[in-house]
Coordinates of C-alpha atoms in Angstrom, one line a residue:
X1 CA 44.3 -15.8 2.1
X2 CA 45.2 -11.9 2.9
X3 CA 47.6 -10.3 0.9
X4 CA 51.2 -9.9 2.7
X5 CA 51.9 -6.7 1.0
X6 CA 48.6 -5.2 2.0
X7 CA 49.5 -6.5 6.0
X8 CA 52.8 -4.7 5.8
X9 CA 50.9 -1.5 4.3
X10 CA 48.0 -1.7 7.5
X11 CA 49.4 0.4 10.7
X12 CA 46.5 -1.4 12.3
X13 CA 47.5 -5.0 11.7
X14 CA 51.2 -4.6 12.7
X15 CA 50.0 -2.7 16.1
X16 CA 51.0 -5.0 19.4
X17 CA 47.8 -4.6 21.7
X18 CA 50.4 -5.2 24.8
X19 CA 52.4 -2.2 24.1
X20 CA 49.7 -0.1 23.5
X21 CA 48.1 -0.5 27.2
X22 CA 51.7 0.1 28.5
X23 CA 51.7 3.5 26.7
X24 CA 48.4 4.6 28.0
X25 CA 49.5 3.5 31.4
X26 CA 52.7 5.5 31.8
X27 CA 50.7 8.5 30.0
X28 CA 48.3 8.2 33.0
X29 CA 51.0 7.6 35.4
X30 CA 52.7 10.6 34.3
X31 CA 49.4 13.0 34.3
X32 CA 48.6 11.5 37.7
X33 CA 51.6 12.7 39.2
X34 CA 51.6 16.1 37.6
X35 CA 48.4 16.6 39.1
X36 CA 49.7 15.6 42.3
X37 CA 52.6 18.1 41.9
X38 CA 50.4 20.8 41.1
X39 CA 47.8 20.3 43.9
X40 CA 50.7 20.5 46.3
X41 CA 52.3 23.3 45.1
X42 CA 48.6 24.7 45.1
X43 CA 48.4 24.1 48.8
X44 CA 51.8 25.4 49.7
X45 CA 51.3 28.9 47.6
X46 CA 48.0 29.1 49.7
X47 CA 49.2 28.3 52.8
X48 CA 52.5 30.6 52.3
X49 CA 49.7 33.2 51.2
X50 CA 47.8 32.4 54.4
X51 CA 50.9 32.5 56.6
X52 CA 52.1 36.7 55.3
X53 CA 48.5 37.8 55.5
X54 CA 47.4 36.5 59.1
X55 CA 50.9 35.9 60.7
X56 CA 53.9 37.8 59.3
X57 CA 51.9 41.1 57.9
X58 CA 50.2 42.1 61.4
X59 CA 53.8 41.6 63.4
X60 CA 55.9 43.1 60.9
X61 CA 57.1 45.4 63.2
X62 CA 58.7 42.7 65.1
X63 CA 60.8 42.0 62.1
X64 CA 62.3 45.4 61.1
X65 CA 65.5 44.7 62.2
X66 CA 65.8 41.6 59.7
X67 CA 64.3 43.6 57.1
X68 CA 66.8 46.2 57.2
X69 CA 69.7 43.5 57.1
X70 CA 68.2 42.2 53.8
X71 CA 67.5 46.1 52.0
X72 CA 71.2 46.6 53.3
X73 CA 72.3 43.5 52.1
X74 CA 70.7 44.4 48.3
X75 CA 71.6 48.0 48.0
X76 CA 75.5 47.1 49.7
X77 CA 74.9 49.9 52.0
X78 CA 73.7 50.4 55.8
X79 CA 70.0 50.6 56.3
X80 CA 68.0 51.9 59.2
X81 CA 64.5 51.8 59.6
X82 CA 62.6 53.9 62.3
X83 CA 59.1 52.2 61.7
X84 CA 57.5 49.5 59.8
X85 CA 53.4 47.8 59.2
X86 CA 52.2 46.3 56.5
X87 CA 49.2 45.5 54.6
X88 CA 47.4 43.7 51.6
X89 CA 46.5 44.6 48.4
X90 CA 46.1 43.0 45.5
X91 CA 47.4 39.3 46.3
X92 CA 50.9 41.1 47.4
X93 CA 51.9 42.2 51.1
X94 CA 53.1 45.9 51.0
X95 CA 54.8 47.4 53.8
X96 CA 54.8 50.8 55.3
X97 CA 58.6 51.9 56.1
X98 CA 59.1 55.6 57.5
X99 CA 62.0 57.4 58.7
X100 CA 64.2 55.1 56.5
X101 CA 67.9 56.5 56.5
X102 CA 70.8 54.9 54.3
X103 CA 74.0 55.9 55.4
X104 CA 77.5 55.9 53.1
X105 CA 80.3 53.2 52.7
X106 CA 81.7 54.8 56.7
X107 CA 78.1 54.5 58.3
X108 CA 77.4 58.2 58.2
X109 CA 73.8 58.9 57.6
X110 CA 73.7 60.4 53.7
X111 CA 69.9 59.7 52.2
X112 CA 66.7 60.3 54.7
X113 CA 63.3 58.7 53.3
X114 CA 60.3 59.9 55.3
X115 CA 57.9 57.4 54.3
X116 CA 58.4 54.5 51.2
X117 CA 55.1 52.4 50.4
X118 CA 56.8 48.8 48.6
X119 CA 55.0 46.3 47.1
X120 CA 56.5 43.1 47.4
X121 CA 56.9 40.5 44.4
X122 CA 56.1 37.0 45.1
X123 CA 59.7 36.7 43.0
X124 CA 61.6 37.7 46.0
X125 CA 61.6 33.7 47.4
X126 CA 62.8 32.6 44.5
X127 CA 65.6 35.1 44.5
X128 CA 66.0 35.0 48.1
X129 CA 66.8 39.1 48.1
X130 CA 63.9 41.7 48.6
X131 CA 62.0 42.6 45.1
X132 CA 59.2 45.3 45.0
X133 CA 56.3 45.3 42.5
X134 CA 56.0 48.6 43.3
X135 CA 58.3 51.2 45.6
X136 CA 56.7 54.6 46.2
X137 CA 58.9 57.1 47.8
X138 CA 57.4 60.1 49.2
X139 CA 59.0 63.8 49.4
X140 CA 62.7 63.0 49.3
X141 CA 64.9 65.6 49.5
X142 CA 67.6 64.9 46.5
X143 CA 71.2 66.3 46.4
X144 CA 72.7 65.3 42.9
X145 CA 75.9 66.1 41.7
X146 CA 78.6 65.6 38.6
X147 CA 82.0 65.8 40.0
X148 CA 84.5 67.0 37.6
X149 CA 86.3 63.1 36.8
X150 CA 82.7 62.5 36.1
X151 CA 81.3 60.2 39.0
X152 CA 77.9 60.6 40.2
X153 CA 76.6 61.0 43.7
X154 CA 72.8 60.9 45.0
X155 CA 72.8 62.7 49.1
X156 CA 76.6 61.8 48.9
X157 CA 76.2 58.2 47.9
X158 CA 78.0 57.2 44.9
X159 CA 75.7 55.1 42.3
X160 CA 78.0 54.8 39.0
X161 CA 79.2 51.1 39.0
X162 CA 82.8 51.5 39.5
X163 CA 82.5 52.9 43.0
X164 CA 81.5 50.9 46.5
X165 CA 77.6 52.0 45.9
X166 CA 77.5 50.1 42.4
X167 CA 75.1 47.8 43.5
X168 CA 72.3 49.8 44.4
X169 CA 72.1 51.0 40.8
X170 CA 71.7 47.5 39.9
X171 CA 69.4 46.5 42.1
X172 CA 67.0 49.8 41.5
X173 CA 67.0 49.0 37.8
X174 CA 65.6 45.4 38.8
X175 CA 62.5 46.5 40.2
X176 CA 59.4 46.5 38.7
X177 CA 58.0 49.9 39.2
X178 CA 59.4 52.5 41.3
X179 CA 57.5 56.5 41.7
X180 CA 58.9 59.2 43.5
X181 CA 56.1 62.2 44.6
X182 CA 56.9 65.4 45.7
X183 CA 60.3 65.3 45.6
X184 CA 62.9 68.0 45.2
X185 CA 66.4 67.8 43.5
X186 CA 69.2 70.1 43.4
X187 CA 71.8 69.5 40.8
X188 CA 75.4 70.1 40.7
X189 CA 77.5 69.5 37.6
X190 CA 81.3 70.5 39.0
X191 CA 82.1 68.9 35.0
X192 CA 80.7 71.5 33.5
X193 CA 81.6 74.1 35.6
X194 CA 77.8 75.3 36.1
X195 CA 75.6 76.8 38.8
X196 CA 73.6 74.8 40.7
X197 CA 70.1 73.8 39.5
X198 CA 67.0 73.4 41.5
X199 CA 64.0 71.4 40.4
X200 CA 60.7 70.9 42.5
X201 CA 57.4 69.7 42.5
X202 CA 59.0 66.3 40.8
X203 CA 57.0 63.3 39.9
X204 CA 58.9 60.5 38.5
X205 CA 58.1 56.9 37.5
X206 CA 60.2 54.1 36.1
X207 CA 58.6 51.0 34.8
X208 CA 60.4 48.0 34.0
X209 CA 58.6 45.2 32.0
X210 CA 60.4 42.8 29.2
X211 CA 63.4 44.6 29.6
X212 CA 62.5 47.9 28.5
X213 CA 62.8 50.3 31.1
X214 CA 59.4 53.2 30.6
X215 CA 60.2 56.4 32.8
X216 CA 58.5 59.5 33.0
X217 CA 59.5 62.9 34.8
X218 CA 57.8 66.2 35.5
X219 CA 59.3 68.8 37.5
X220 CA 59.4 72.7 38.0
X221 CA 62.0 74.2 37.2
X222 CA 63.2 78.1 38.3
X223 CA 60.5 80.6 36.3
X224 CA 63.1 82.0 34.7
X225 CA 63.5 78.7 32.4
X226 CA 60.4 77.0 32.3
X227 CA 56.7 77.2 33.0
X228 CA 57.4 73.1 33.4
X229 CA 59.5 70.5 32.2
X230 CA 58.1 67.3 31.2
X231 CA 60.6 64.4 30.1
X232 CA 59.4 60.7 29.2
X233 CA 62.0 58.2 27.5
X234 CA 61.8 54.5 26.4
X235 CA 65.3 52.9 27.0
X236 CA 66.2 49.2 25.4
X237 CA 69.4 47.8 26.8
X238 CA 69.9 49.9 29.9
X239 CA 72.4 48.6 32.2
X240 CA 73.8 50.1 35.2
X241 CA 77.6 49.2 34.0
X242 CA 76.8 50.5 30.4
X243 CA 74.6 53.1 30.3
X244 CA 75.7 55.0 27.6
X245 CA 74.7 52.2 25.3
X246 CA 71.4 52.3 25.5
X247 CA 69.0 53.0 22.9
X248 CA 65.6 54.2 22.6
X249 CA 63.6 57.6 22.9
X250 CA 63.4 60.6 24.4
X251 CA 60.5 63.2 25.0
X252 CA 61.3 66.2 26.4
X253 CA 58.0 69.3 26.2
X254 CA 58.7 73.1 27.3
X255 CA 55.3 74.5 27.2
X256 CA 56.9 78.6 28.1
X257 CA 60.6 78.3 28.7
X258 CA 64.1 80.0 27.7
X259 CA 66.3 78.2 25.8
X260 CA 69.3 79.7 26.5
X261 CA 68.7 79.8 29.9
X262 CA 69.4 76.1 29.6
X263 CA 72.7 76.1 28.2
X264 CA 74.7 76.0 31.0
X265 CA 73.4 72.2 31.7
X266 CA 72.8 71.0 28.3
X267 CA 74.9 70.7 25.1
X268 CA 73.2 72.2 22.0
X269 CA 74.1 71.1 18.3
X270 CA 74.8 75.2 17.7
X271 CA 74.5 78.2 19.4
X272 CA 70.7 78.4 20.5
X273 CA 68.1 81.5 22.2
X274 CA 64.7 82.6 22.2
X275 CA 61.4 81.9 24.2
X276 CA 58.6 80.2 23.7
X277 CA 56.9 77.0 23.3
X278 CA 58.8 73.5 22.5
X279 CA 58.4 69.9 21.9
X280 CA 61.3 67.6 21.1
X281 CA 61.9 63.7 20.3
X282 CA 64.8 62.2 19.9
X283 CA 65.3 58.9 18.7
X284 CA 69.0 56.9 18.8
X285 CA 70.4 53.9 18.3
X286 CA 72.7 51.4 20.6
X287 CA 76.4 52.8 21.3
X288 CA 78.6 50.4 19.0
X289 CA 82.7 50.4 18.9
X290 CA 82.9 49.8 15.3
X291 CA 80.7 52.5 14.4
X292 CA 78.8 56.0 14.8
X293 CA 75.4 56.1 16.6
X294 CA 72.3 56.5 14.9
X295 CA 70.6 59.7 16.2
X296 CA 67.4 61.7 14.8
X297 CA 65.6 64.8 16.1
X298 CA 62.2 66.1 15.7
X299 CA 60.9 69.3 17.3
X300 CA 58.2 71.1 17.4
X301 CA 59.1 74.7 17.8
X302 CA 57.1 78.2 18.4
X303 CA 59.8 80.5 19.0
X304 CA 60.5 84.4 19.5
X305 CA 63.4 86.0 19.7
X306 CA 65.6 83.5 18.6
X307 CA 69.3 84.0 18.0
X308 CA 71.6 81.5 16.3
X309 CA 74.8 80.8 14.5
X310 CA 74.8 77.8 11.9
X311 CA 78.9 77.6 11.9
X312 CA 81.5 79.1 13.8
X313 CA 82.5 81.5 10.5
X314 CA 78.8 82.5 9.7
X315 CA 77.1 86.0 10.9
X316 CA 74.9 85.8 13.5
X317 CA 70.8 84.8 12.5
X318 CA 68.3 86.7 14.5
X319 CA 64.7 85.7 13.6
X320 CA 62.5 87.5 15.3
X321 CA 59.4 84.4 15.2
X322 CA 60.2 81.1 13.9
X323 CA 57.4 78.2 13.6
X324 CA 56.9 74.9 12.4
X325 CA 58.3 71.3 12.6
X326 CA 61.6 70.5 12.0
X327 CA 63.9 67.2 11.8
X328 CA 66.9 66.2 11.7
X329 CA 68.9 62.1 11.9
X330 CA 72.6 61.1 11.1
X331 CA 73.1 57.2 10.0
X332 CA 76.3 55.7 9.2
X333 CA 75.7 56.6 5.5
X334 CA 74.5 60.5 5.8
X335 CA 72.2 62.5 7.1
X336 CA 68.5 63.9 6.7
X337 CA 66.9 67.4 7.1
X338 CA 63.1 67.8 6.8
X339 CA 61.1 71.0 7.4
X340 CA 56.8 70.6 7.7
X341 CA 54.9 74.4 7.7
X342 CA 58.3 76.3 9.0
X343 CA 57.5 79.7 9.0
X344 CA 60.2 82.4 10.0
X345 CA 60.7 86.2 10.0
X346 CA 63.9 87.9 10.6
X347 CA 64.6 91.2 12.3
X348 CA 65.4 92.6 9.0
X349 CA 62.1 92.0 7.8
X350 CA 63.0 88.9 5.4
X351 CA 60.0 86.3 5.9
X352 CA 59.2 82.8 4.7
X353 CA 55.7 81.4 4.6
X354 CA 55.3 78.0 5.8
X355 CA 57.6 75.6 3.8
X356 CA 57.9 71.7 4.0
X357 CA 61.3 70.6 2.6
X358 CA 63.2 67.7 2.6
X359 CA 67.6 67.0 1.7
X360 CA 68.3 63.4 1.8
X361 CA 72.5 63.1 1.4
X362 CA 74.0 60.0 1.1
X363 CA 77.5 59.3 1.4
X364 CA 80.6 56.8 0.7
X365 CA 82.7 55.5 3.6
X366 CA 85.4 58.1 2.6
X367 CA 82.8 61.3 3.0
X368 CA 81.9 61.7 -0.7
X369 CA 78.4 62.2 -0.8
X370 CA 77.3 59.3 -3.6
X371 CA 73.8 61.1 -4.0
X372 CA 71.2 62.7 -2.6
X373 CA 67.4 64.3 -2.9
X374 CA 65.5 67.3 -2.7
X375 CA 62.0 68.0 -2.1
X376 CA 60.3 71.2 -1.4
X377 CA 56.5 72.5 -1.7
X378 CA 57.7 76.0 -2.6
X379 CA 61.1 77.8 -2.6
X380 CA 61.9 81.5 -2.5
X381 CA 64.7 82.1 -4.2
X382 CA 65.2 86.0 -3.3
X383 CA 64.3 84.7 0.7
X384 CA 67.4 82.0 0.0
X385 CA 69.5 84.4 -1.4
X386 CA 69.0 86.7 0.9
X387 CA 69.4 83.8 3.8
X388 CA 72.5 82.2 2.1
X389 CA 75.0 84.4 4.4
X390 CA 73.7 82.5 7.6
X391 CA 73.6 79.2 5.8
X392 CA 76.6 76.4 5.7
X393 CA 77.2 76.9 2.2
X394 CA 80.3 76.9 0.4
X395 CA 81.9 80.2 -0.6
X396 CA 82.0 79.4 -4.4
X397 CA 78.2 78.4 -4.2
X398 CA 77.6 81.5 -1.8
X399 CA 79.7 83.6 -4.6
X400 CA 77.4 82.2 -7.3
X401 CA 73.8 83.0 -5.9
X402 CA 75.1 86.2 -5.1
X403 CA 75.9 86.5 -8.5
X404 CA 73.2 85.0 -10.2
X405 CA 70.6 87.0 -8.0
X406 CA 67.4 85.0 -8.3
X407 CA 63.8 86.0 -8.3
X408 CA 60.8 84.2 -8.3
X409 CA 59.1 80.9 -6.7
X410 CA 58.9 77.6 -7.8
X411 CA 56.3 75.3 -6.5
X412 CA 56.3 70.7 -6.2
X413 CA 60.5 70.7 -6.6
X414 CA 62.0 67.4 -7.1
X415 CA 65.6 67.2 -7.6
X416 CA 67.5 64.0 -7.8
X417 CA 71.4 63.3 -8.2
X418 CA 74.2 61.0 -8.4

């Protein structure tokens, strides 16, 4: 006779035949109808393939009215659309739009597109509002200005999210991919008070993928500032109601250019000129209520004539070359500053050979510093003596170099404190 304890312990023996056969038959029921569901949804993605390529693409002229209801629809503003074909490429219908005008909120024509190349995306059926794979829009002429309450306008259209025109922001942030080619852009910043700033020759190119928004932007600028400008930026979080909270990096490359020519558009940490050569990234973090941005800068610099002031109470430093990397970043507990192979001379004939250094300053939440580090390949202390008057020292330790008057170099410094 069997054991009862071993039955219990046997999967197989306690296994009812019946049940099993009604398992594998609702498995099979299930895959048969999948397969079903897929072979129809196989045949209806054809056929709507079939029906864009050989019947909506070659009259898609005879639709241009209905497609300018549904771009004005998406950007909340009047669209007109002189002419329209269409063609294939790579599995998605792209049309052909010229003489594509978009007039403001009281139907006066503000923004005139010669000619825009848009690739559809298949996702525009399931959102039932035009989306482009790709928009190309060729030689636009661009009128941008800052008015002094701070809104923003593009060819008099206002595209900051508080106005009429919010929408269009949004919806040109939810493409995939949109280039501009031969454009050219006048700014106006009635903030700031500044002149008016004309850019041409500008290629630009925003790409959109797992919600990181890629752009890239060359222009040229008057000679007078630049030989070129060249700005790229990765942006996390960008929004069209928020977009002062993103976060990400920027990449900006002066290959000749004047930078104090730029001053009247941009905000510098301290007073800045010279000419020359530059390369700059700049890396910060998400805009938060409760607490500071992160922010870091690295730039590659080869500089002449540069003038600057490193506080508003400090003499005026003129280096007459200045070379080398430098970086700076500010976090919530203190602040960084690394040299690699800076080289300066001034116009009083002070120079330093190339130097990597490094001040790491950490801090309390009530602005003691708690400790910090310093590293340095080589120090000249007659160069720093002499170079203490420009720097953001404090008068006692400014009194005590003086006074001290150091000679000499000292070579692998590591200095550590609490």
């Amino acid at each position: 006779m069997n054991d009862p304890q071993q039955s219990f312990l046997d999967p197989t023996d306690a296994a009812d035949p019946a049940a099993e056969a009604r398992s594998v038959s609702r498995a099979r029921q299930v895959l048969r109808v999948a397969g079903v569901m897929a072979l129809v949804a196989w045949f209806v993605l054809g056929a709507t393939v079939l029906l864009v390529r050989d019947v909506v693409l070659p009259r898609v002229h005879d639709y241009r009215g209905e497609i300018a209801v549904l771009v004005s629809e998406a950007l909340g503003l009047p669209v007109s659309i002189g002419a329209i074909d269409g063609d294939w490429t790579r599995l998605r219908p792209r049309l052909h739009l010229n003489d594509v005008v978009v007039a403001d909120a009281e139907g006066r024509p503000a923004l005139s597109l010669p000619r825009i190349d848009a690739t559809l995306s298949w996702a525009s059926l399931l959102q039932l509002s035009p989306h482009f794979r790709r928009l190309e829009i060729h030689s636009p002429r661009l009128a941008v200005r800052r008015e002094a309450d701070g809104r923003f306008f593009v060819a008099g259209l206002r595209v900051d999210n508080d106005g009429d025109q919010g929408g269009m922001l949004d919806w040109l942030l939810g493409q995939g991919e949109i280039v501009i080619r031969d454009a050219s852009v006048s700014w106006t910043d009635a903030l700031r008070g500044a002149p008016e700033l004309h850019l041409d020759q500008v290629e630009f190119r925003l790409d959109r993928r797992f919600g990181v928004h890629r752009f890239a932007l060359r222009a040229q600028p008057p000679a007078a500032l630049a030989s070129m400008l060249d700005v790229r930026g990765e942006l996390r979080r960008l929004s069209a109601d928020a977009p002062q909270r993103a976060a990400g990096r920027l990449y900006v490359s002066l290959d000749r250019g004047s930078l104090g020519g730029w001053r009247p558009w941009i905000d510098y940490p301290l007073p800045l000129q010279g000419d020359g050569a530059l390369r700059a990234w700049v890396d910060f973090g998400e805009q938060r209520d409760d607490q500071s941005r992160a922010v870091s800068i690295t730039a590659d610099v080869a500089l002449n004539e540069v003038n600057t002031r490193l506080g508003e109470t400090l003499p005026e430093l003129h280096l007459t070359r200045l070379a080398g990397r430098l970086s700076a970043s500010r976090r919530g507990d203190g602040f960084d500053v690394t040299t690699q192979r800076l080289a300066l001379e001034t116009g009083d004939g002070l120079r330093v050979v190339p130097t990597d250094f490094a001040l790491q300053v950490r801090h309390a939440p009530d602005g003691k510093m708690t400790q910090g580090s310093l590293r340095a390949n080589r120090l000249d202390f007659a160069a720093l003596a002499s170079l203490a008057a420009y720097l953001p020292l404090d008068d006692a330790v400014r009194a005590r170099l003086a006074a001290f008057d150091p000679r000499g170099e000292l070579t692998a410094l590591r200095l550590d404190w609490r």
